[in-house]
mmCIF file of C-alpha atoms and ligand atoms in Angstrom:
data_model
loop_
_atom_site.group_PDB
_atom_site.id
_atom_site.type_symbol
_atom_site.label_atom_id
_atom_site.label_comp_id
_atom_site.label_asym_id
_atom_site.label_seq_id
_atom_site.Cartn_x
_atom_site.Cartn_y
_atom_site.Cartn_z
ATOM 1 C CA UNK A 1 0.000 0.000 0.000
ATOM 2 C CA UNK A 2 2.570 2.378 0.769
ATOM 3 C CA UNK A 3 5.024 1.496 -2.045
ATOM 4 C CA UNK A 4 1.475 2.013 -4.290
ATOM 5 C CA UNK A 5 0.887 5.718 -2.599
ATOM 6 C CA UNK A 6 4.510 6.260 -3.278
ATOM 7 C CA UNK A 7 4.855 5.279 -6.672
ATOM 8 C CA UNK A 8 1.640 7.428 -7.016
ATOM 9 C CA UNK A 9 2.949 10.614 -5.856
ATOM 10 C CA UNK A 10 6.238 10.399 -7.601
ATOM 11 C CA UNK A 11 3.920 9.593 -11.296
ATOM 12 C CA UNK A 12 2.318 12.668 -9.946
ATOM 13 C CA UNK A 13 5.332 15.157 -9.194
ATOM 14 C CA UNK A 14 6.616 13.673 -12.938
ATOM 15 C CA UNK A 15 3.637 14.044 -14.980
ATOM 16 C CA UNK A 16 2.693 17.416 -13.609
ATOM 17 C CA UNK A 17 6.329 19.167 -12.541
ATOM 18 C CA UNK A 18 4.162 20.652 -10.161
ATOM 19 C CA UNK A 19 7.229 21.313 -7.542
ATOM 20 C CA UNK A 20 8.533 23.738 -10.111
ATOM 21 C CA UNK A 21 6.967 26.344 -8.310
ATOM 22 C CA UNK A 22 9.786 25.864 -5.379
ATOM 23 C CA UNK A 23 12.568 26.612 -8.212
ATOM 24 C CA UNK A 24 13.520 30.000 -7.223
ATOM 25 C CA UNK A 25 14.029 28.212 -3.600
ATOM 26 C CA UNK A 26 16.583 25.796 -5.000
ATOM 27 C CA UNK A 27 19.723 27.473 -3.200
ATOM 28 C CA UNK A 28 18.051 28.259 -0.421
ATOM 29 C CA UNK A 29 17.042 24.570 0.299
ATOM 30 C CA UNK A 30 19.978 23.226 -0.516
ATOM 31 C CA UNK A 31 21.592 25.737 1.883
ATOM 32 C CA UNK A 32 19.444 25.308 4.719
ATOM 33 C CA UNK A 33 19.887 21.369 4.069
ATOM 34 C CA UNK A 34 23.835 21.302 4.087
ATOM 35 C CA UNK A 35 24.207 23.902 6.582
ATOM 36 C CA UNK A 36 21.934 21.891 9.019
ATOM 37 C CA UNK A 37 24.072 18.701 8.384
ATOM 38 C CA UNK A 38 27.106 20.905 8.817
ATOM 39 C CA UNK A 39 25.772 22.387 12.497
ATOM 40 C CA UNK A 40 25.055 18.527 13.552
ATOM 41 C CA UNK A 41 28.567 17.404 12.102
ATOM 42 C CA UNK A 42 30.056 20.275 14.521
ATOM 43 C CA UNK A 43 28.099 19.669 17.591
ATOM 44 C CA UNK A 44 29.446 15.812 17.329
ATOM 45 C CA UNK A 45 32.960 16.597 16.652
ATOM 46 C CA UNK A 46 33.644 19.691 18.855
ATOM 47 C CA UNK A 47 35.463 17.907 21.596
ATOM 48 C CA UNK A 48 38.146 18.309 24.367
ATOM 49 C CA UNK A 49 40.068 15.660 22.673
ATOM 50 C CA UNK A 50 41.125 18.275 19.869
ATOM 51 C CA UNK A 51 44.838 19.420 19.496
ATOM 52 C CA UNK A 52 43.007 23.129 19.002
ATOM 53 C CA UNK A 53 39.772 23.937 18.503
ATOM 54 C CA UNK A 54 38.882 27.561 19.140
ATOM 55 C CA UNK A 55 35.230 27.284 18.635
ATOM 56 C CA UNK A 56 32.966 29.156 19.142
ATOM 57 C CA UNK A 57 34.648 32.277 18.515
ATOM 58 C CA UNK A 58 32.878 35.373 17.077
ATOM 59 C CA UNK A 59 35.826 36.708 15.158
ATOM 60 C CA UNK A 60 37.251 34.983 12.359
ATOM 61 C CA UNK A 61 41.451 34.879 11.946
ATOM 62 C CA UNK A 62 42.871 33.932 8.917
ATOM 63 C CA UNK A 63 45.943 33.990 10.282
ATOM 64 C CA UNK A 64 45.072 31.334 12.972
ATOM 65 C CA UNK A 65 45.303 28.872 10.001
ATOM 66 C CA UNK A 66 48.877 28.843 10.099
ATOM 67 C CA UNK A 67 49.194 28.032 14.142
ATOM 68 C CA UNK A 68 46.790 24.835 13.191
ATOM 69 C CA UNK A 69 49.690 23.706 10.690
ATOM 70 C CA UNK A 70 52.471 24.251 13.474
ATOM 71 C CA UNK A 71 50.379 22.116 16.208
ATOM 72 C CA UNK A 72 49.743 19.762 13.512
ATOM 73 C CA UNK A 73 53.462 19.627 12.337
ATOM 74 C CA UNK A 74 54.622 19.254 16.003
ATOM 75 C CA UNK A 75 52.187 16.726 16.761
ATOM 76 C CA UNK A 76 52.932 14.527 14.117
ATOM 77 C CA UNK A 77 56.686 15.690 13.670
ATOM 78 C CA UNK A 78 55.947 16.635 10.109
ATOM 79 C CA UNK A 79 58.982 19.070 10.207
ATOM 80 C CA UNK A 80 61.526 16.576 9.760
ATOM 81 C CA UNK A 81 60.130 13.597 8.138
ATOM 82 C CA UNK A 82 60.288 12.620 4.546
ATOM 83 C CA UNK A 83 57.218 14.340 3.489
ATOM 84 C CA UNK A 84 54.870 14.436 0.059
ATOM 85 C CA UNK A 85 52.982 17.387 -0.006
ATOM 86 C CA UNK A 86 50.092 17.892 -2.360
ATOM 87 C CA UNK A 87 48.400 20.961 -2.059
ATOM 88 C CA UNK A 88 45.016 21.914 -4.616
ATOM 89 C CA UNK A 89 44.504 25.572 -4.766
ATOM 90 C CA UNK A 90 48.049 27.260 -4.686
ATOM 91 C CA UNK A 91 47.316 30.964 -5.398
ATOM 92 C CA UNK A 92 50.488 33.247 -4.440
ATOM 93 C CA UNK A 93 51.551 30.298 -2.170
ATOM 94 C CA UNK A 94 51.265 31.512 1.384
ATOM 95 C CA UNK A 95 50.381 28.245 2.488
ATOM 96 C CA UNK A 96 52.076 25.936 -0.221
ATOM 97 C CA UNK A 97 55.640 28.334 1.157
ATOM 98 C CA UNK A 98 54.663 28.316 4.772
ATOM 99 C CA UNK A 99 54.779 23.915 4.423
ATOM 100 C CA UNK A 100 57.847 23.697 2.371
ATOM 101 C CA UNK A 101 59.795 26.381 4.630
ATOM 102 C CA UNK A 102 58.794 24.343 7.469
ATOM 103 C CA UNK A 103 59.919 20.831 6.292
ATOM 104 C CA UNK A 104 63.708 20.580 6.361
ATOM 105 C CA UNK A 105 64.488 16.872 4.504
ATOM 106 C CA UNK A 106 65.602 17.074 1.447
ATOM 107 C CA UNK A 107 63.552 14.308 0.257
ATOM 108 C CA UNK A 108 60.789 15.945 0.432
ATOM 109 C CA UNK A 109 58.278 16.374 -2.707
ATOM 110 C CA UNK A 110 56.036 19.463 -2.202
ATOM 111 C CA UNK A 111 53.516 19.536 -5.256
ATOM 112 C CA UNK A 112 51.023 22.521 -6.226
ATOM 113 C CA UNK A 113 48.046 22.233 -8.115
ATOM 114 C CA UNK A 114 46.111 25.590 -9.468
ATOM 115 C CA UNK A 115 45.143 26.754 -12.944
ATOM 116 C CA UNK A 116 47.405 30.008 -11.766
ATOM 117 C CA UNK A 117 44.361 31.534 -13.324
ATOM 118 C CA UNK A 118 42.177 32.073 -10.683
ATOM 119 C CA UNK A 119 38.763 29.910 -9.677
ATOM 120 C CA UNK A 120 37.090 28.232 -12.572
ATOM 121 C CA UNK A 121 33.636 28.934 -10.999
ATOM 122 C CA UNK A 122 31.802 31.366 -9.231
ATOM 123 C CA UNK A 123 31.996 30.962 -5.519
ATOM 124 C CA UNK A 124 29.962 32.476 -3.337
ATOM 125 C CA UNK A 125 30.834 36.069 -3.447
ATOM 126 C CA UNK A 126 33.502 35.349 -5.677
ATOM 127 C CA UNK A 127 33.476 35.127 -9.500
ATOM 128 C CA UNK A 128 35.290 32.964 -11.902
ATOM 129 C CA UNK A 129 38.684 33.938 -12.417
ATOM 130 C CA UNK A 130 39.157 35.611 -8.488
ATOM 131 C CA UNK A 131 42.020 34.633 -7.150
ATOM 132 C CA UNK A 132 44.278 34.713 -10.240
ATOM 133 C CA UNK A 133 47.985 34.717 -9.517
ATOM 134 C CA UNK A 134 50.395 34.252 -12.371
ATOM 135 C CA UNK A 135 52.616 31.258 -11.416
ATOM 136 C CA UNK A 136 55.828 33.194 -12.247
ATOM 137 C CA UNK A 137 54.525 34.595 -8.747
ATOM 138 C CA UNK A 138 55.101 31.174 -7.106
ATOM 139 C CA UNK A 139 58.471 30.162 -8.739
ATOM 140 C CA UNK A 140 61.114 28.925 -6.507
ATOM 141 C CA UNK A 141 64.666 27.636 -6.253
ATOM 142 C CA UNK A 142 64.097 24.793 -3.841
ATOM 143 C CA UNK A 143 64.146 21.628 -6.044
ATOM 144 C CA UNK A 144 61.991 19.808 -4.182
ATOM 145 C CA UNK A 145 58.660 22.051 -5.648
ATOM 146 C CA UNK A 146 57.007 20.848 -8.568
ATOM 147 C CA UNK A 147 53.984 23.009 -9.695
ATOM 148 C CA UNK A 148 51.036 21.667 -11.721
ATOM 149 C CA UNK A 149 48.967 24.387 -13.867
ATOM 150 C CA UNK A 150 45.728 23.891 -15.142
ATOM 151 C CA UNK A 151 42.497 22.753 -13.967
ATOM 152 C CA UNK A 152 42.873 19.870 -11.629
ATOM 153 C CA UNK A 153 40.150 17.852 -14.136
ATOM 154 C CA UNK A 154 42.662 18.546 -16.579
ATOM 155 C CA UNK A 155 46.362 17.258 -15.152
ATOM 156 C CA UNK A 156 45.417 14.877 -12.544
ATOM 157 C CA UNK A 157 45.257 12.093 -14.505
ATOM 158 C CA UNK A 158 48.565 12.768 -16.384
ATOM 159 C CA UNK A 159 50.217 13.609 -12.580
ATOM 160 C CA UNK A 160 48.803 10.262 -11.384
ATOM 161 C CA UNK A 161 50.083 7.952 -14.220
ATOM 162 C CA UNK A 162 53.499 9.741 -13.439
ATOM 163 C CA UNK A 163 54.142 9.868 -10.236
ATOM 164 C CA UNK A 164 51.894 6.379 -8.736
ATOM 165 C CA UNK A 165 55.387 5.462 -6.355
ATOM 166 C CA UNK A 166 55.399 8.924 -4.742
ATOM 167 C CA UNK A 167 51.731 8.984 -4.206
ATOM 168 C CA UNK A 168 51.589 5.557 -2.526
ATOM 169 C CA UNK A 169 54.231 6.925 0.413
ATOM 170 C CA UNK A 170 52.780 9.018 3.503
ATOM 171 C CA UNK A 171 51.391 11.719 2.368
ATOM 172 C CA UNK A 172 49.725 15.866 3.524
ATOM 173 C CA UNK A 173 46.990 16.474 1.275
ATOM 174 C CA UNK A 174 45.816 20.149 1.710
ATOM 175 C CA UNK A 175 42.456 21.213 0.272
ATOM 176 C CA UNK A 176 41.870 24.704 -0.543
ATOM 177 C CA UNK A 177 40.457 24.676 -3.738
ATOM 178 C CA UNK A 178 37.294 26.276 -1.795
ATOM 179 C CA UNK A 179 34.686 25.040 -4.616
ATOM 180 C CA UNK A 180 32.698 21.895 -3.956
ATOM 181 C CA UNK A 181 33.408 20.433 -8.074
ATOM 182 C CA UNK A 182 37.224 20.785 -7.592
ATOM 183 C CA UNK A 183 37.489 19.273 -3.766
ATOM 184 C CA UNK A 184 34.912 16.278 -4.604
ATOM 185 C CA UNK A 185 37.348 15.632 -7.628
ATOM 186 C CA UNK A 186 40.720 15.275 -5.986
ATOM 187 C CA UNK A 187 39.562 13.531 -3.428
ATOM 188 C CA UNK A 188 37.954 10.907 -5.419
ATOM 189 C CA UNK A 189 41.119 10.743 -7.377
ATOM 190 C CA UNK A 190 43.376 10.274 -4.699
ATOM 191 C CA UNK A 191 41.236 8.002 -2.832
ATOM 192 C CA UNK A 192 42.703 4.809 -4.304
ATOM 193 C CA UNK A 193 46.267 5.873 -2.904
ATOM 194 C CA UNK A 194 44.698 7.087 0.600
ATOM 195 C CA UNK A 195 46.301 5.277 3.372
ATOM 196 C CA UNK A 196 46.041 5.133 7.419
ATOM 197 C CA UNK A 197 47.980 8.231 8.727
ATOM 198 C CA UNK A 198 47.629 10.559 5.857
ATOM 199 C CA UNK A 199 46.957 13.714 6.830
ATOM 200 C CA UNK A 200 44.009 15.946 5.140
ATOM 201 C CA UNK A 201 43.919 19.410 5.878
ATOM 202 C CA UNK A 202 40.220 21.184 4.378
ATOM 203 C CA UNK A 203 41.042 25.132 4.098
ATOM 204 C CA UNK A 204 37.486 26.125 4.066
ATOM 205 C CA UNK A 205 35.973 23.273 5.814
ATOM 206 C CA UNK A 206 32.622 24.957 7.547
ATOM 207 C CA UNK A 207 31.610 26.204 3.837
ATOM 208 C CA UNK A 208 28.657 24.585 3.685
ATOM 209 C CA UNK A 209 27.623 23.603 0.110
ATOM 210 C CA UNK A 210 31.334 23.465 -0.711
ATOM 211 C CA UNK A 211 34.019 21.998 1.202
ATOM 212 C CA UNK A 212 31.933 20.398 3.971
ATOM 213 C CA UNK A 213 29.698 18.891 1.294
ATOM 214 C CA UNK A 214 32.771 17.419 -0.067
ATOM 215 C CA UNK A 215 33.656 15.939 2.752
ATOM 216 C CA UNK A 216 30.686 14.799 3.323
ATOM 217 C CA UNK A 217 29.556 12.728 0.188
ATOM 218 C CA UNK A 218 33.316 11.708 -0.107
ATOM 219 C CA UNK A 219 33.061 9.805 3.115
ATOM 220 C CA UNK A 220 29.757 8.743 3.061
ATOM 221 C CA UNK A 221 30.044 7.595 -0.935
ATOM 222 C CA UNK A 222 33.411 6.467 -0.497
ATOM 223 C CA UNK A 223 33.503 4.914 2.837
ATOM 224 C CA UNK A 224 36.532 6.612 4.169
ATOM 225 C CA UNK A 225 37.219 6.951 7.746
ATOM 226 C CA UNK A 226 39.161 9.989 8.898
ATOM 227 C CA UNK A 227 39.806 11.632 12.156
ATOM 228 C CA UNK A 228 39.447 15.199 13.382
ATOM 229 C CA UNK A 229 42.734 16.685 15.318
ATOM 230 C CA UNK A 230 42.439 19.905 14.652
ATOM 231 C CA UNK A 231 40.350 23.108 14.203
ATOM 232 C CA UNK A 232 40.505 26.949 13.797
ATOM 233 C CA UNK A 233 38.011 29.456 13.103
ATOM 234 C CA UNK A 234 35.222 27.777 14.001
ATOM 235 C CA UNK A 235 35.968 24.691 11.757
ATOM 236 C CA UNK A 236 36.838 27.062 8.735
ATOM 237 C CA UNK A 237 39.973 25.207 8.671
ATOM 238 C CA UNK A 238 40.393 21.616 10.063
ATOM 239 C CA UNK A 239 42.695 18.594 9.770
ATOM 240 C CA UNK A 240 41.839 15.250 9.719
ATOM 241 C CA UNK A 241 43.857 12.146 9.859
ATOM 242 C CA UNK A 242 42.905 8.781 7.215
ATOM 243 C CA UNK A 243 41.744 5.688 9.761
HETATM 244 C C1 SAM B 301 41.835 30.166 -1.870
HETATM 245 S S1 SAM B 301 42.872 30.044 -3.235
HETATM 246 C C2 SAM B 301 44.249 29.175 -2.586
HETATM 247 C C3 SAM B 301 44.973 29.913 -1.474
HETATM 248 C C4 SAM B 301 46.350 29.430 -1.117
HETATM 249 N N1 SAM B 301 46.378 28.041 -0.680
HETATM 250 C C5 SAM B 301 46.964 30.313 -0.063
HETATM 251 O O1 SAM B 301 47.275 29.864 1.033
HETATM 252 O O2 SAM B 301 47.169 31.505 -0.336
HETATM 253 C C6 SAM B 301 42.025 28.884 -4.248
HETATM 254 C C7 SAM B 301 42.756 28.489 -5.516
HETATM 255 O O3 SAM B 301 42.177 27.291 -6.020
HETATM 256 C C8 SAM B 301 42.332 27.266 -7.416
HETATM 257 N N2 SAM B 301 41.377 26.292 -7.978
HETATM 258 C C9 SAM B 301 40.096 26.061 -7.569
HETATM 259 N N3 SAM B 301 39.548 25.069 -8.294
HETATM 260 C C10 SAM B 301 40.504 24.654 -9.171
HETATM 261 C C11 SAM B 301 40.539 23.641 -10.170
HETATM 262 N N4 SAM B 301 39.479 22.858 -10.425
HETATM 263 N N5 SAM B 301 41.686 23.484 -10.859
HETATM 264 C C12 SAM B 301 42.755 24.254 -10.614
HETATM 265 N N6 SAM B 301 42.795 25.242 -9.690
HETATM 266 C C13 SAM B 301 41.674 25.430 -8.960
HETATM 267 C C14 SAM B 301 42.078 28.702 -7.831
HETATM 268 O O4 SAM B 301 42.725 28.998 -9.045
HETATM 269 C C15 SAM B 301 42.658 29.494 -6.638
HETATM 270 O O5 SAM B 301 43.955 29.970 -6.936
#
């Protein structure tokens, strides 16, 4: 009976496209929907048993980012260790520098990812092309910096099929692509060579219909286990590590 009423209402919604009339509400449903999620995810995961966590704070710090990659780095003695670094979303490289600067081996592999041309979407306030920073702006003399331009739909595949040994050692993968279409990607590319102890740091984690939804499909689609150490800015930026 209730499989009949169901089947009955969907014929219904399809034959008449009645629920059009919701269409300018689209964004605003899907906002309230993810957002809700989001608050839940939040009032699960804000515990004591965080390196840092600073919420709830009513000013945002941008700049607080950078003391979540020091506790992060001291807690799992990233400074020193034979790292691969991957980071999507490169910009001028304040982040991408701050990593490399702070990782001393020589082995190391630092890898940056950005079309150098700014976002490829709108987001949010933003509009396509924001962000744009030639990557003559990011050049470096450290050999152990490899840059990547284009979009990451564009030269992942080519990276992967290159550089499979690297990818399968320990790795810090640092999201901060912002847009939901360019997180969702990497990560499912790089899920066959996620392993226990990675490290995944989210740059715009609490962005609901972006990041966060990333996160969250990824894990839930994926079945991928990882655990919150860290947070700053109320969850804006977070790092997790692979289980
Ligand atoms: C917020 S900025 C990165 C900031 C940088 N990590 C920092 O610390 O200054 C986001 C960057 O992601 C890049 N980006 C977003 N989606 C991309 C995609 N699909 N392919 C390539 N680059 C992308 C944009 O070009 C932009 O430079």
């Amino acid at each position: 009976m209730k499989l009949r009423l169901i089947k009955f209402l969907k014929d219904f919604l399809l034959f008449t496209g009645i629920l059009r009339i919701f269409s300018p509400f689209n964004r605003l449903f899907l906002f309230i929907r993810n957002f809700n999620e989001l608050k839940s995810w939040i009032k699960k995961n804000n515990t004591d048993s965080l390196l840092i966590n600073d919420y709830y704070t009513p000013k945002r710090d941008y700049q607080k980012r950078f003391l979540l990659y020091k506790t992060v780095s001291d807690h799992l003695s990233l400074d020193k260790t034979d790292l691969v670094y991957l980071e999507f979303g490169v910009a001028s490289g304040q982040s991408f520098f701050w990593w490399m600067k702070n990782n001393t081996n020589r082995c190391s592999k630092f890898f940056g990812f950005d079309t150098f041309e700014g976002l490829p979407e709108d987001w949010g306030g933003y509009k396509k092309g924001a962000m744009a920073h030639g990557e003559n702006e990011v050049s470096t003399d450290d050999d152990r910096a490899e840059f990547v331009k284009g979009i990451f739909q564009d030269t992942m595949d080519k990276f992967i099929s290159t550089h499979r040994e690297i990818l399968s050692k320990p790795k810090l993968i640092h999201l901060d692509a912002d847009l939901f279409s360019s997180t969702i990607f990497v990560l499912s590319q790089l899920y066959p060579f996620l392993q226990k102890g990675d490290v995944i740091l989210f740059d715009e984690f609490n962005v609901a219909n972006h990041e966060f939804l990333a996160y969250k499909i990824f894990t839930e689609s994926f079945y991928v286990k990882m655990k919150l150490i860290a947070a700053q800015n109320n969850f804006y930026q977070t790092a997790f590590v692979v289980e």
